[in-house]
C-alpha positions as a printed Julia matrix, in Angstrom:
850×3 Matrix{Float64}:
 -24.37  -32.9   -30.41
 -23.7   -36.26  -31.98
 -19.93  -35.19  -32.44
 -20.23  -34.17  -28.89
 -21.36  -37.85  -27.82
 -19.47  -39.9   -30.49
 -15.8   -37.24  -28.41
 -17.81  -38.65  -24.1
 -18.0   -41.87  -26.26
 -13.8   -41.76  -26.59
 -12.94  -40.18  -23.29
 -14.84  -43.05  -20.91
 -14.39  -45.33  -22.78
 -10.83  -45.39  -24.71
 -10.68  -48.45  -27.61
 -10.02  -49.13  -30.87
 -12.81  -48.3   -33.4
 -12.39  -50.78  -35.96
 -14.82  -49.89  -38.65
 -12.12  -46.96  -39.14
  -9.68  -49.67  -40.08
  -8.55  -49.58  -43.39
  -9.25  -52.89  -45.09
 -11.98  -53.87  -43.39
 -16.1   -53.06  -43.74
 -19.13  -54.4   -41.67
 -19.96  -56.11  -45.04
 -16.72  -57.71  -44.64
 -16.65  -59.03  -40.61
 -16.89  -62.45  -40.22
 -16.17  -62.71  -36.54
 -19.93  -60.39  -35.92
 -16.89  -58.15  -34.08
 -18.8   -55.27  -35.98
 -21.95  -56.21  -34.97
 -22.4   -54.04  -31.86
 -20.45  -49.89  -32.81
 -19.43  -48.46  -30.62
 -21.1   -46.17  -31.43
 -24.16  -47.77  -30.39
 -22.15  -48.49  -27.04
 -21.59  -44.46  -26.98
 -25.53  -43.74  -27.29
 -26.48  -46.77  -25.16
 -23.53  -45.47  -22.28
 -25.08  -41.24  -22.32
 -28.83  -42.75  -22.25
 -28.07  -44.22  -19.19
 -25.48  -41.8   -17.77
 -28.78  -39.22  -18.19
 -30.26  -41.64  -15.18
 -27.35  -41.35  -12.63
 -30.35  -38.87  -10.84
 -26.42  -38.14   -8.39
 -24.1   -37.77  -12.04
 -26.77  -35.27  -13.09
 -27.91  -33.13  -10.61
 -24.46  -32.9    -8.77
 -22.44  -32.55  -12.28
 -24.6   -29.34  -12.39
 -23.75  -27.76   -9.18
 -20.29  -28.44  -10.15
 -20.37  -27.03  -13.65
 -22.03  -24.08  -12.03
 -19.49  -23.21   -8.65
 -16.83  -23.04  -11.34
 -18.77  -21.05  -13.15
 -19.36  -18.27  -10.48
 -15.88  -18.92   -9.41
 -14.68  -18.06  -13.14
 -16.97  -15.04  -13.75
 -18.39  -14.62  -10.0
 -16.36  -10.81   -9.42
 -17.82   -9.64  -12.31
 -21.4   -10.26  -12.16
 -20.7    -8.66   -8.52
 -22.58   -5.56   -7.73
 -18.56   -4.5    -6.19
 -15.6    -5.32   -5.47
 -15.01   -5.72   -1.53
 -11.15   -5.29   -1.99
 -11.56   -1.9    -2.79
 -14.88   -0.71   -2.64
 -17.08   -2.87   -0.47
 -19.59    0.19    0.55
 -19.47    0.0     4.4
 -23.67    1.99    5.58
 -22.91    4.4     8.52
 -25.95    5.39   10.84
 -28.35    7.61    8.89
 -31.96    9.13    9.48
 -34.06    9.14    6.2
 -34.07   12.32    5.11
 -37.88   11.01    3.08
 -39.14    8.76    5.61
 -37.53    9.2     8.78
 -36.92    5.87    9.93
 -32.84    5.71   10.99
 -30.8     3.01    8.87
 -28.83    0.65   10.18
 -26.94   -1.91    8.95
 -28.27   -4.81    8.41
 -30.49   -4.18    5.88
 -32.53   -6.85    4.39
 -33.01   -7.9     0.89
 -34.39   -5.29   -1.2
 -33.83   -4.64   -5.03
 -30.17   -2.11   -4.47
 -29.13   -5.59   -2.55
 -31.11   -8.7    -2.66
 -29.63  -10.52   -0.49
 -29.57   -7.88    2.27
 -26.56   -6.25    3.82
 -24.15   -7.43    7.07
 -23.63   -5.77   10.41
 -21.2    -3.48    8.69
 -23.37   -2.21    5.42
 -21.2    -5.21    2.9
 -23.42   -6.19    0.31
 -23.87   -9.59    0.69
 -24.28  -10.6    -2.42
 -20.38   -8.99   -3.65
 -18.98  -11.1    -0.76
 -21.18  -14.8    -1.74
 -19.62  -13.8    -5.03
 -15.97  -12.79   -4.3
 -15.59  -15.62   -1.48
 -17.31  -18.11   -4.02
 -12.9   -18.0    -5.53
 -11.35  -18.1    -2.68
 -13.02  -21.4    -0.99
 -13.58  -22.71   -3.02
 -10.31  -22.97   -4.71
  -8.69  -23.63   -1.39
 -11.25  -26.81   -1.38
 -10.06  -27.51   -4.45
  -6.47  -27.2    -3.74
  -6.45  -28.85   -0.24
  -7.93  -32.07   -1.85
  -5.63  -32.51   -4.34
  -2.51  -32.09   -1.67
  -4.47  -34.59    0.14
  -4.65  -36.55   -2.42
  -0.33  -36.27   -2.97
   0.65  -37.43   -0.1
  -2.4   -40.05   -0.02
  -1.17  -41.69   -2.56
   2.74  -41.02   -2.08
   2.69  -42.14    1.65
   0.13  -45.23    1.08
   1.99  -46.2    -2.67
   5.6   -45.82    0.03
   3.68  -47.69    2.52
   2.71  -50.44    0.79
   5.06  -51.9    -1.53
   6.82  -51.94    1.11
   4.49  -53.3     3.42
   6.31  -54.15    7.32
   9.29  -51.99    6.85
  10.47  -49.26    8.84
   8.41  -46.2     6.6
   5.2   -48.92    6.68
   5.5   -48.6    10.42
   6.29  -44.68   10.68
   3.02  -43.66    7.88
   1.22  -45.95    9.97
   1.83  -44.44   13.29
   1.72  -41.43   11.87
  -2.04  -41.94   10.49
  -3.02  -43.21   14.21
  -1.89  -39.74   15.67
  -3.2   -37.47   13.59
  -6.73  -40.08   13.78
  -6.89  -39.7    17.17
  -7.65  -35.82   17.08
 -10.22  -34.64   16.22
  -9.99  -33.52   12.31
 -11.42  -29.48   14.41
  -9.38  -29.62   16.5
  -5.7   -30.47   15.06
  -6.76  -28.07   12.68
  -7.52  -24.56   14.31
  -3.7   -26.49   16.42
  -1.89  -25.81   13.02
  -3.84  -23.7    11.34
  -3.15  -20.48   15.41
   0.53  -22.86   14.79
   1.62  -21.9    11.34
  -0.35  -17.91   11.8
  -3.6   -17.71   10.76
  -2.37  -14.5     9.53
  -0.81  -15.79    6.76
  -3.96  -16.43    4.98
  -4.71  -19.26    2.21
  -1.08  -21.42    2.69
  -1.67  -21.93    6.11
  -5.58  -23.6     5.78
  -3.67  -25.61    2.13
  -1.15  -26.81    5.15
  -2.61  -27.03    7.97
  -5.7   -29.77    6.49
  -3.06  -30.76    3.98
  -1.8   -32.09    6.95
  -4.86  -34.01    8.47
  -6.42  -35.17    5.57
  -4.63  -37.48    4.18
  -4.43  -39.96    6.35
  -7.59  -42.41    5.46
  -6.35  -41.63    1.47
  -3.16  -43.5     2.35
  -4.45  -46.26    4.28
  -6.9   -46.98    1.63
  -3.71  -47.18   -1.11
  -2.04  -49.01    1.3
  -3.94  -51.35    1.53
  -4.81  -51.37   -2.37
  -1.58  -51.79   -3.09
  -0.89  -54.55   -0.03
  -3.37  -56.98   -2.58
  -2.51  -55.35   -6.51
   1.35  -56.46   -5.64
   0.66  -60.27   -5.96
  -1.2   -59.85   -8.71
   0.36  -62.06  -11.75
   0.93  -59.05  -14.2
   3.13  -58.2   -10.97
   5.54  -60.92  -11.38
   5.27  -60.85  -15.1
   6.51  -57.27  -14.85
   8.83  -57.98  -11.96
   9.84  -60.71  -14.53
  10.68  -58.98  -18.08
  13.0   -56.62  -15.77
  10.15  -53.81  -14.84
  11.24  -50.95  -11.5
   9.22  -51.43   -9.0
   8.72  -46.9   -10.44
   7.63  -48.28  -13.21
   5.63  -51.06  -12.08
   3.82  -48.3   -10.31
   3.48  -46.47  -12.23
   2.36  -48.37  -15.6
   0.4   -51.26  -13.64
  -1.43  -50.48  -10.27
  -1.96  -46.66  -10.57
  -4.16  -46.96  -13.45
  -5.98  -49.09  -11.53
  -6.68  -47.09   -8.75
  -7.45  -43.86  -10.83
 -11.36  -44.82  -11.26
 -11.7   -44.69   -6.85
  -8.55  -41.62   -6.71
 -10.93  -39.5    -9.35
 -14.38  -40.57   -7.41
 -12.46  -39.67   -4.08
 -10.7   -36.57   -5.8
 -14.83  -34.41   -5.35
 -15.87  -36.45   -1.39
 -12.73  -35.29   -0.73
 -13.73  -31.35   -1.37
 -16.56  -31.45   -0.81
 -15.17  -32.54    3.04
 -13.2   -30.26    2.69
 -15.68  -27.67    2.32
 -17.71  -29.72    5.24
 -14.75  -28.47    7.77
 -14.24  -25.16    6.14
 -18.35  -24.24    7.47
 -17.33  -26.04   10.61
 -14.1   -23.67   11.02
 -15.96  -21.2     9.89
 -18.43  -21.28   12.94
 -16.22  -20.72   15.12
 -14.12  -18.33   14.4
 -11.99  -19.12   12.36
 -10.99  -18.7     8.13
  -8.57  -17.01    5.57
  -6.69  -14.81    7.2
  -7.93  -15.01   10.91
  -9.43  -11.13   10.17
  -8.1    -8.18   12.89
  -9.45   -7.59   15.9
 -10.99   -3.22   16.57
 -10.91   -1.85   19.47
 -14.55    0.38   18.69
 -16.16    3.11   21.44
 -14.65    5.1    23.66
 -14.09    6.16   27.65
 -18.5     7.01   27.71
 -20.21    4.06   25.44
 -17.83    2.09   26.77
 -15.27    0.15   24.3
 -15.14   -3.96   22.47
 -13.19   -6.29   20.1
 -14.57   -6.29   16.75
 -13.29   -9.28   14.46
 -13.58   -8.17   10.38
 -12.54  -10.39    8.0
 -10.37   -8.94    5.34
 -10.35  -11.17    2.83
 -14.04  -12.41    1.16
 -15.13  -16.51    2.13
 -17.46  -18.09    3.52
 -15.93  -19.5     6.18
 -15.37  -15.77    7.99
 -19.39  -14.56    6.84
 -20.33  -17.69    8.04
 -18.35  -16.71   11.49
 -19.35  -13.89   11.81
 -23.71  -13.89   10.83
 -23.95  -16.58   12.94
 -24.33  -13.66   15.86
 -27.46  -12.93   14.24
 -29.53  -16.07   13.56
 -32.42  -14.59   15.19
 -32.77  -11.41   15.3
 -31.45  -11.08   11.5
 -31.72  -14.58    9.48
 -30.87  -13.6     6.03
 -27.07  -12.79    7.17
 -26.1   -16.47    8.15
 -28.57  -18.4     5.52
 -26.44  -17.37    2.38
 -23.11  -18.58    3.77
 -24.51  -21.72    4.91
 -26.45  -21.97    2.03
 -23.61  -21.74   -0.12
 -21.5   -24.49    2.21
 -24.7   -27.19    1.59
 -25.38  -26.38   -2.57
 -21.12  -26.73   -2.3
 -20.57  -30.18   -0.1
 -23.71  -31.45   -1.42
 -22.77  -31.57   -5.61
 -19.72  -31.75   -4.58
 -21.14  -35.79   -2.96
 -23.61  -35.93   -5.49
 -21.35  -35.83   -8.17
 -18.75  -38.03   -6.44
 -21.11  -40.67   -5.54
 -22.4   -41.31   -9.34
 -19.01  -41.24  -10.99
 -19.18  -44.02   -8.47
 -22.01  -45.38   -9.04
 -21.42  -45.07  -13.87
 -18.07  -46.01  -13.16
 -18.53  -49.54  -11.65
 -21.75  -49.6   -14.58
 -19.72  -49.51  -17.42
 -16.16  -49.99  -15.47
 -14.55  -47.65  -17.46
 -11.47  -47.1   -18.38
  -9.35  -44.21  -17.91
  -6.08  -45.18  -18.97
  -6.41  -41.77  -21.13
  -5.66  -40.13  -17.5
  -1.97  -41.34  -18.87
  -1.41  -40.69  -22.3
   0.68  -37.46  -23.45
  -2.05  -35.95  -24.68
  -2.9   -34.98  -21.25
   0.13  -32.55  -20.82
  -1.22  -30.38  -22.77
  -4.85  -30.32  -20.26
  -2.2   -30.62  -16.67
  -1.13  -27.35  -18.4
  -4.17  -26.15  -19.03
  -5.36  -26.39  -15.65
  -1.49  -24.99  -13.9
  -2.59  -21.61  -16.22
  -6.19  -21.56  -15.21
  -4.49  -22.14  -10.77
  -1.98  -19.57  -11.85
  -4.45  -16.92  -13.75
  -7.06  -17.71  -10.26
  -4.48  -17.52   -8.16
  -2.7   -14.32   -8.74
  -6.87  -13.18   -8.53
  -7.71  -15.05   -5.39
  -7.08  -12.07   -2.03
  -7.22   -8.37   -1.44
  -3.44   -7.05   -3.22
  -3.96   -8.39   -6.76
  -6.3    -6.44   -6.87
  -5.21   -3.36   -4.45
  -1.87   -3.94   -7.19
  -4.36   -2.54  -10.32
  -5.67    0.5    -8.72
  -1.69    1.75   -8.17
  -1.24    0.54  -12.1
  -3.41    2.0   -13.22
  -1.78    4.75  -11.87
  -1.3     7.05  -15.65
   2.36    9.05  -14.45
   0.61   11.04  -18.18
  -1.69   12.85  -15.92
   0.13   13.63  -13.21
   2.88   15.15  -15.05
   0.32   17.51  -17.08
  -1.25   19.07  -13.35
   2.74   19.23  -12.64
   3.32   21.68  -16.24
  -0.33   23.89  -15.42
   1.83   24.31  -11.45
   4.73   25.2   -12.4
   3.21   28.48  -15.04
   1.56   30.04  -12.04
   4.37   32.86  -11.31
   6.59   29.52   -8.83
   3.86   30.23   -7.08
   5.35   32.44   -4.28
   3.4    32.84   -0.68
   1.82   35.58   -0.83
   1.93   35.99   -3.82
  -0.22   36.11   -6.69
   1.04   32.8    -8.8
   0.02   30.87   -4.88
  -3.51   31.77   -4.63
  -4.15   30.7    -8.96
  -2.26   27.44   -7.49
  -4.29   26.95   -4.52
  -7.62   27.41   -7.2
  -6.85   25.37   -9.3
  -5.94   22.57   -6.58
  -9.5    22.75   -5.02
 -11.35   23.22   -8.42
  -9.64   19.7    -8.37
 -10.24   18.15   -5.61
 -13.68   18.74   -6.63
 -13.85   16.96   -9.68
 -12.36   14.4    -7.83
 -14.64   13.86   -5.7
 -13.59   14.55   -2.43
 -15.58   16.18    0.43
 -14.49   20.11    1.28
 -12.47   19.56    4.37
 -12.95   23.3     5.38
 -16.52   24.0     7.13
 -18.71   22.77    4.71
 -18.28   24.22    1.45
 -15.3    25.23    1.38
 -11.84   23.9     1.18
  -9.72   26.82    1.08
  -8.84   27.67    4.51
  -6.62   31.03    4.7
  -4.31   30.12    7.74
  -2.39   34.22    8.45
   1.04   35.25    8.07
   2.91   38.51    8.28
   5.35   38.8     4.61
   8.02   41.05    4.16
   9.43   40.83    0.5
  12.47   42.28   -0.55
  11.63   45.29   -3.34
  15.14   45.55   -4.65
  17.26   41.75   -5.19
  19.72   41.37   -2.34
  23.36   41.69   -2.92
  26.08   39.58   -1.91
  29.35   41.03   -3.92
  33.36   40.39   -3.0
  35.92   42.98   -3.3
  39.44   43.26   -3.77
  41.06   46.07   -1.91
  40.38   49.13   -5.06
  36.45   47.79   -4.09
  36.87   46.56   -7.35
  34.1    43.04   -8.54
  35.21   39.84   -7.6
  31.93   37.32   -7.7
  28.72   38.21   -7.48
  27.23   35.25   -5.41
  23.46   34.36   -6.03
  19.7    34.55   -3.53
  18.4    31.39   -2.7
  21.54   29.5    -4.73
  24.51   31.21   -2.56
  22.78   33.53    0.48
  19.88   34.47    1.64
  18.91   36.71    3.97
  16.68   36.91    7.83
  14.78   39.07    9.68
  14.73   37.51   13.34
  17.15   38.92   14.96
  17.43   42.86   14.37
  17.72   41.04   10.4
  16.9    43.82    8.15
  16.84   45.91    5.42
  20.61   47.82    4.93
  23.64   47.45    2.75
  27.43   47.42    3.88
  30.84   47.28    2.17
  33.15   46.14    4.9
  36.22   44.44    5.41
  35.46   41.11    7.53
  35.72   39.62   11.37
  35.83   35.51   11.94
  34.66   34.88   15.24
  34.22   31.6    16.86
  33.06   30.83   20.41
  34.33   27.18   22.81
  31.2    27.46   24.9
  27.96   26.79   25.13
  24.75   29.01   25.49
  24.89   29.05   28.66
  28.28   29.54   29.24
  27.67   33.93   27.53
  26.72   37.3    29.68
  27.28   40.93   28.1
  30.34   41.18   29.89
  31.61   38.44   28.52
  32.44   40.1    25.29
  34.03   43.1    28.09
  36.12   45.04   25.49
  35.26   42.66   21.24
  35.22   45.66   19.37
  33.06   44.59   16.0
  33.09   48.37   14.86
  32.87   48.46   11.28
  33.0    44.86   10.69
  31.52   42.55    9.14
  31.13   39.72   11.28
  31.48   35.73    9.79
  29.93   33.3    12.27
  29.55   29.64   12.19
  26.12   28.42   12.45
  25.54   26.59   15.02
  28.87   27.9    17.02
  27.5    31.46   17.92
  25.39   32.07   21.02
  21.42   32.63   19.44
  21.59   35.82   20.19
  25.32   37.91   19.84
  23.76   38.68   16.94
  21.93   42.2    20.08
  25.66   41.77   20.43
  26.64   43.18   16.95
  24.42   44.95   16.73
  25.28   46.83   19.94
  28.85   47.0    19.27
  28.02   48.73   15.6
  28.75   45.61   13.71
  27.54   46.86    9.8
  26.88   43.27    9.71
  26.01   39.53    9.65
  27.21   36.74    7.97
  25.1    33.46    8.47
  27.51   30.77    7.46
  24.77   28.02    7.97
  24.32   23.96    5.85
  24.38   22.85    2.56
  21.18   22.05    2.14
  18.86   24.44   -0.5
  16.87   25.62    2.26
  18.87   26.32    4.24
  20.35   29.88    2.13
  16.31   30.29    1.2
  15.81   33.85    2.59
  12.59   34.76    5.42
  10.18   36.39    4.39
   7.26   35.31    7.34
   7.31   37.52   10.78
   5.98   36.1    14.16
   3.64   37.56   15.56
   4.79   38.48   18.86
   8.22   40.01   16.75
   8.56   43.27   17.86
  12.04   44.06   17.26
  11.23   44.78   13.45
   8.99   47.09   14.18
  11.29   49.75   15.03
  13.11   49.04   11.76
  16.11   47.2    12.01
  19.37   48.53    9.14
  21.25   45.92   10.01
  21.74   43.34    6.55
  21.9    40.03    8.44
  22.34   36.99    5.15
  22.65   33.39    5.52
  25.98   31.92    3.01
  26.58   28.75    2.47
  30.1    27.26    3.19
  31.96   27.08   -0.19
  30.44   31.21   -0.21
  32.68   31.06    3.1
  35.55   29.53    2.22
  35.52   31.52   -1.4
  35.15   34.82    0.06
  39.02   34.15    2.74
  40.76   32.54    0.69
  40.74   36.08   -0.55
  42.3    35.98    2.26
  44.88   33.38    2.12
  43.0    31.6     4.97
  41.48   28.69    4.99
  37.58   28.62    6.95
  39.16   25.28    9.75
  41.74   27.31   10.56
  40.16   30.03   11.39
  37.46   27.61   12.73
  40.12   25.81   14.83
  41.78   29.01   15.77
  45.42   28.28   13.39
  45.75   31.34   11.81
  46.74   34.83   13.89
  44.28   35.56   16.5
  43.36   39.75   16.37
  40.36   39.44   19.22
  40.22   37.11   22.75
  38.14   37.23   25.56
  36.88   34.56   27.84
  35.5    31.9    25.43
  35.76   33.57   22.23
  38.41   34.23   19.79
  38.53   36.54   16.58
  40.77   36.81   13.27
  40.19   40.41   11.26
  40.48   39.53    7.87
  42.07   41.28    4.91
  38.55   40.53    2.34
  36.4    43.54    1.55
  32.52   42.08    0.88
  29.36   44.59    0.15
  25.85   43.5     0.71
  22.18   44.78    0.58
  18.69   43.86    1.48
  16.23   46.17    0.92
  12.49   45.05    2.28
   9.19   46.32    2.56
   6.71   47.26    4.55
   5.3    44.19    6.31
   2.16   42.73    5.1
  -0.89   40.47    6.27
  -1.59   37.04    4.57
  -3.29   34.98    3.55
  -1.27   31.77    2.57
  -4.28   29.02    0.8
  -4.2    25.17    2.02
  -6.78   23.06    0.7
  -8.36   20.76    2.38
  -9.94   17.77    0.97
 -11.22   14.75    2.36
 -13.09   11.28    2.22
 -15.02    9.48    4.91
 -14.42    6.2     6.01
 -16.92    3.62    4.94
 -15.86    1.34    7.16
 -17.56    2.83   10.86
 -15.3     0.96   13.06
 -12.65    2.52   12.41
 -13.97    6.09   10.2
 -12.21    8.23   12.58
  -8.7     7.19   12.07
  -7.33    9.66    9.78
  -5.05    9.23    6.92
  -3.29   12.08    6.7
  -1.57   13.17    2.48
   0.75   16.11    2.75
   2.22   17.77   -0.42
   3.3    21.65   -0.7
   1.93   23.09   -3.13
   3.78   26.18   -3.12
   7.8    27.93   -4.02
   9.9    30.86   -3.81
   8.17   32.6    -6.24
   9.24   35.41   -8.26
  12.65   37.28   -6.84
  12.57   41.28   -7.61
  14.45   41.07  -10.17
  12.04   38.93  -12.35
  14.14   35.81  -11.42
  10.7    32.93  -11.35
  11.73   29.61  -10.14
   9.29   26.97  -11.39
   9.68   24.69   -8.14
   8.9    21.96  -10.45
  10.52   19.24   -8.17
  10.39   20.72   -4.52
   6.86   20.63   -5.52
   5.07   21.27   -8.09
   4.96   17.28   -8.84
   3.54   16.5    -4.55
   0.87   17.37   -5.83
   0.63   16.28   -8.84
   0.79   12.74   -7.56
  -1.31   13.34   -4.43
  -4.25   14.78   -7.83
  -3.32   12.17  -10.02
  -4.09    9.83   -6.69
  -7.28   12.0    -6.3
  -8.45   10.66   -9.42
  -7.4     7.44  -10.07
  -9.83    6.05   -6.76
 -12.57    8.56   -8.22
 -11.66    6.24  -11.38
 -11.84    2.92   -9.56
 -14.04    3.85   -7.48
 -12.63    2.8    -4.35
 -13.75    3.47   -1.38
 -10.91    4.03    1.4
 -12.35    1.78    5.15
 -10.19    4.83    7.32
 -11.14    8.7     6.06
  -8.53   10.06    4.5
  -7.26   13.49    4.31
  -5.57   14.96    1.89
  -3.44   18.55    2.4
  -2.19   20.69   -0.73
  -0.98   23.43    2.07
   0.33   26.49    1.24
   4.0    27.13    3.34
   6.68   25.58    2.87
   8.36   27.79    1.52
   7.96   29.87    5.19
   9.99   29.78    8.0
   7.53   28.91   10.64
   4.71   26.95    8.03
   2.56   25.68   10.82
   1.84   22.49    9.6
   2.68   21.37   13.43
   0.61   23.58   14.79
  -2.15   22.98   13.0
  -1.9    19.8    13.2
  -1.26   18.97   16.64
  -4.84   20.8    17.09
  -7.51   18.78   17.23
  -9.6    21.88   16.47
  -8.39   21.38   12.5
 -10.07   18.96   12.29
 -13.33   19.42   13.03
 -14.84   20.91   10.46
 -14.69   17.44    9.26
 -17.26   14.53   10.19
 -17.33   12.25   12.38
 -18.81    8.86   12.36
 -21.06    8.72   16.24
 -19.04    6.02   18.36
 -16.12    8.76   18.13
 -16.02   12.24   19.07
 -13.13   13.4    16.81
 -10.9    12.38   13.52
  -7.57   11.2    14.73
  -4.95   11.34   12.22
  -3.06    7.55   12.53
  -0.76    8.08    9.58
   1.15   11.37    7.81
   2.64   10.79    4.1
   4.39   13.34    3.08
   5.28   13.77   -1.04
   8.12   16.07   -2.14
  10.94   15.57   -4.15
   9.76   13.08   -6.36
   9.72   13.86   -9.71
  13.63   13.17  -10.03
  16.63   12.5    -9.38
  18.68    9.79   -9.16
  17.17    4.84   -9.46
  17.37    5.17   -5.21
  14.71    5.38   -2.78
  16.07    7.86    0.42
  13.9     7.34    3.67
  13.51    9.76    6.15
  14.61    8.38    9.36
  11.75    8.59   11.57
   9.89    6.75    9.35
   8.03    4.43   11.39
   9.67    1.04   10.56
   5.89   -1.51    9.82
   5.7     1.73    6.79
   9.25    2.03    5.27
   8.34   -2.7     5.4
   5.48   -1.78    3.94
   6.87   -0.02    1.01
   9.37   -1.63    0.08
   7.1    -3.8    -0.96
   5.45   -1.7    -3.33
   9.52   -0.16   -4.1
   9.88   -4.18   -5.23
   7.4    -4.95   -7.12
   8.08   -1.74   -9.69
  11.91   -2.52   -9.07
  12.13    0.48   -7.1
  15.73   -0.1    -4.42
  14.5     1.69   -1.36
  17.96    2.27    1.15
  16.44    3.03    4.8
  20.03    4.05    6.29
  19.9     7.45    4.33
  21.16   10.27    7.64
  18.02   12.97    7.32
  19.36   12.3     3.53
  14.8    14.22    2.85
  13.74   17.21    3.57
  10.59   16.32    5.93
   8.42   19.22    8.34
   8.92   19.09   11.76
   6.49   15.98   13.99
   3.88   16.62   14.59
   2.09   15.77   18.56
  -0.11   13.07   17.77
  -0.42   10.34   19.64
  -1.0     6.82   18.2
   0.41    8.25   14.43
   2.61    6.79   12.06
   5.41    9.35    9.43
   6.34    8.34    6.52
   8.59   10.48    4.04
  10.83    9.94    1.29
  12.43   10.81   -1.6
  14.83   10.14   -4.89
  18.69   10.28   -4.02
  19.96   13.2    -6.27
  16.84   15.31   -6.05
  17.61   18.62   -4.26
  19.31   21.1    -7.25
  19.62   24.5    -7.55
  16.18   26.5    -7.05
  17.57   27.93  -10.91
  17.44   24.58  -12.72
  13.96   22.83  -10.94
  11.81   23.31  -14.21
   9.64   21.5   -16.0
  12.62   19.72  -17.78
  14.19   17.76  -14.85
  10.73   16.0   -14.25
  11.12   12.66  -15.81
   7.39   11.14  -16.31
   9.25    7.51  -15.64
   9.61    8.91  -12.11
   6.53   10.07  -11.59
   4.72    6.58  -12.34
   7.21    4.38  -10.71
   6.22    6.38   -7.83
   2.23    7.66   -9.13
   2.47    3.8    -8.6
   4.75    2.79   -4.99
   2.35    6.25   -2.75
  -1.03    4.04   -4.7
  -0.04    1.23   -3.55
   0.98    1.85   -0.4
  -1.79    4.36    0.21
  -4.78    1.25   -0.68
  -2.77   -0.76    1.28
  -2.96    1.15    4.68
  -6.8     3.03    3.66
  -8.4    -0.44    3.25
  -6.58   -3.15    5.37
  -6.98   -2.65    8.33
  -3.58   -4.04    9.64
  -1.68   -2.68    7.53
């Protein structure tokens, strides 16, 4: 205790301690200099300070507020940035009472809840950091500006700068601080948050400080010690810092605390009229039957915002407004009392503040700067949401991917797909997701008609003697088609290339009069030939059709799904139809010394022609074979899990997270397509996000629907129809103010486990979501290319009003199905994309104006 008193004495009264000088003792003090030692004076000063009630009372409050700023979030029972517990109006099954917020103080909620069900105590503890840090920064900025402008004006009395500064002070002082503060805050855009308040309230608050500093400089610059400093050649800046400023520091120290109180008082006034940090979000609630109204919700826990939202309940539920009002009152009284007590202490004891200008104070400044950076980085929702994203575990996601790739390719209608669906449903339940299909079921059985190959499909290039030259690979180079008379059959014949010069509307059956396709295999370009030309080919005795499609993997994927109204297939069609890549077609025609582009342009010898078409016979033979089993009625499992939004004003806005988990399955020859990147990785990212939210206790304000789709490998997945049909969401609970859930955003996850170093955004994605994606990606050092031309495979957009879409993937992500194996999955890619997806989703489900 003695050491503490001595340290306090040294700080507030830094004079020489002669008793510690070598060779000088109390007995040798002839002048009596040590008769009243420093220790005794320090004890006397400390004793008097205790009886300085404003200093002690205010100091205790200031210390208490400082502790709340540091440890408030630790003491809070919930984090309002990520886990605010909005209470839904409901009937208490035990008491039979209708429970609706705001709730009065109780053991669970010591200060009660606000009208949205938020715990007021937690809001107060988190809000203390935002409110008090803002007040401290504004006060410091005011002091700095006031000293700078006041010192310049006082040192240069009568100059143009002096007149300009005094004129600006007169203009600002002529307008009430509350009004001019509101004008500046809205002019600078209140939605920008804390920086806007710091700038606006600093601009209107430096004037009185500048006037005081100017007056003091006018007096001090005429003192004799200033003239002495001039006579020894000291510069004006050196004189101001070394001789004038030390005389003002005691008063500035007092003014600082009084200024914090003034700023807090202004914060309270602004909050009372509805002006607070961030400005909140304006949400339209209600419907045509019950009526609509605009509600303003604060997104940053802050005392002013709590005062703004609580004063309306002053008569009915006063416990809502009392805590923030009391907090403002205590803080204002505390800082005012401490400032007044400090003023009395300095005047009574003539305290020297020269220690503030010493070099050792640099360490104090560094410590304060570090603390400031820490507090700023932990103020507002952004750092908390970023922490949730950073907690994403790539190892866990990789484990899910490994598990899914072991399920025999997860082909639609195959046993591996059902196993994968059961695994995902089990994880949904484990991670706290509610069943999305009926009350207790996670799996929605989507009905499909599937046709499977019973033998490995075949496409072989032959020479003139029937010898094999090149054998092409199923699902990589070609795939079979079952629509438009496509079915089982085999053919080994020469080729005929057909090209067309008009669109579909320009052809009729008479257009092809004289066309002879008997015992030929027809080579057609998708998009050039009429869509119904397969009928003409069948009528004219063609033995097979090769459609030249795009160069993507999906373009040559075999078609195994039958439409329910497809009656043609019931007639057992025997026309084999294959889709082939352009390079495969070029390799085939090259056997006859031809070029595909020349054939399409009519540059080769024309064998047949008619109105709007011409044909080239090609001296090349191919063998094609497709052996299909009978149609099967199957169910494709779709796994649905949901989290109901906690904010009943926007919980009916549905955020859909979609990833298909199925793949190409197993071919008849035993080839297993693991489908690791397309799309076990997407389903794994979705599972890890669900686990992460459970771990971090994240409470979404909007409702979230996780969909693990089982029909992604089908020609028509059914996703478009599912999302467009509002009956798909009828099993999900909705808030009483709405009749149904309304999809607001769909995030599609695919091709995100491996690839290049740049994210490609699907062009149809919404701009504001792309900006959010770019912001999240920049945090982990990932570049985003929004100019990619349909580089990302994407399901058809569903027809949902007021809905947004976001789809992205790594560049160079698409590879051959046989190479899409677990070994290609990169954990660092999973970590990066997982953090990005988590950050985007947490922003959307937690922020009302994402």
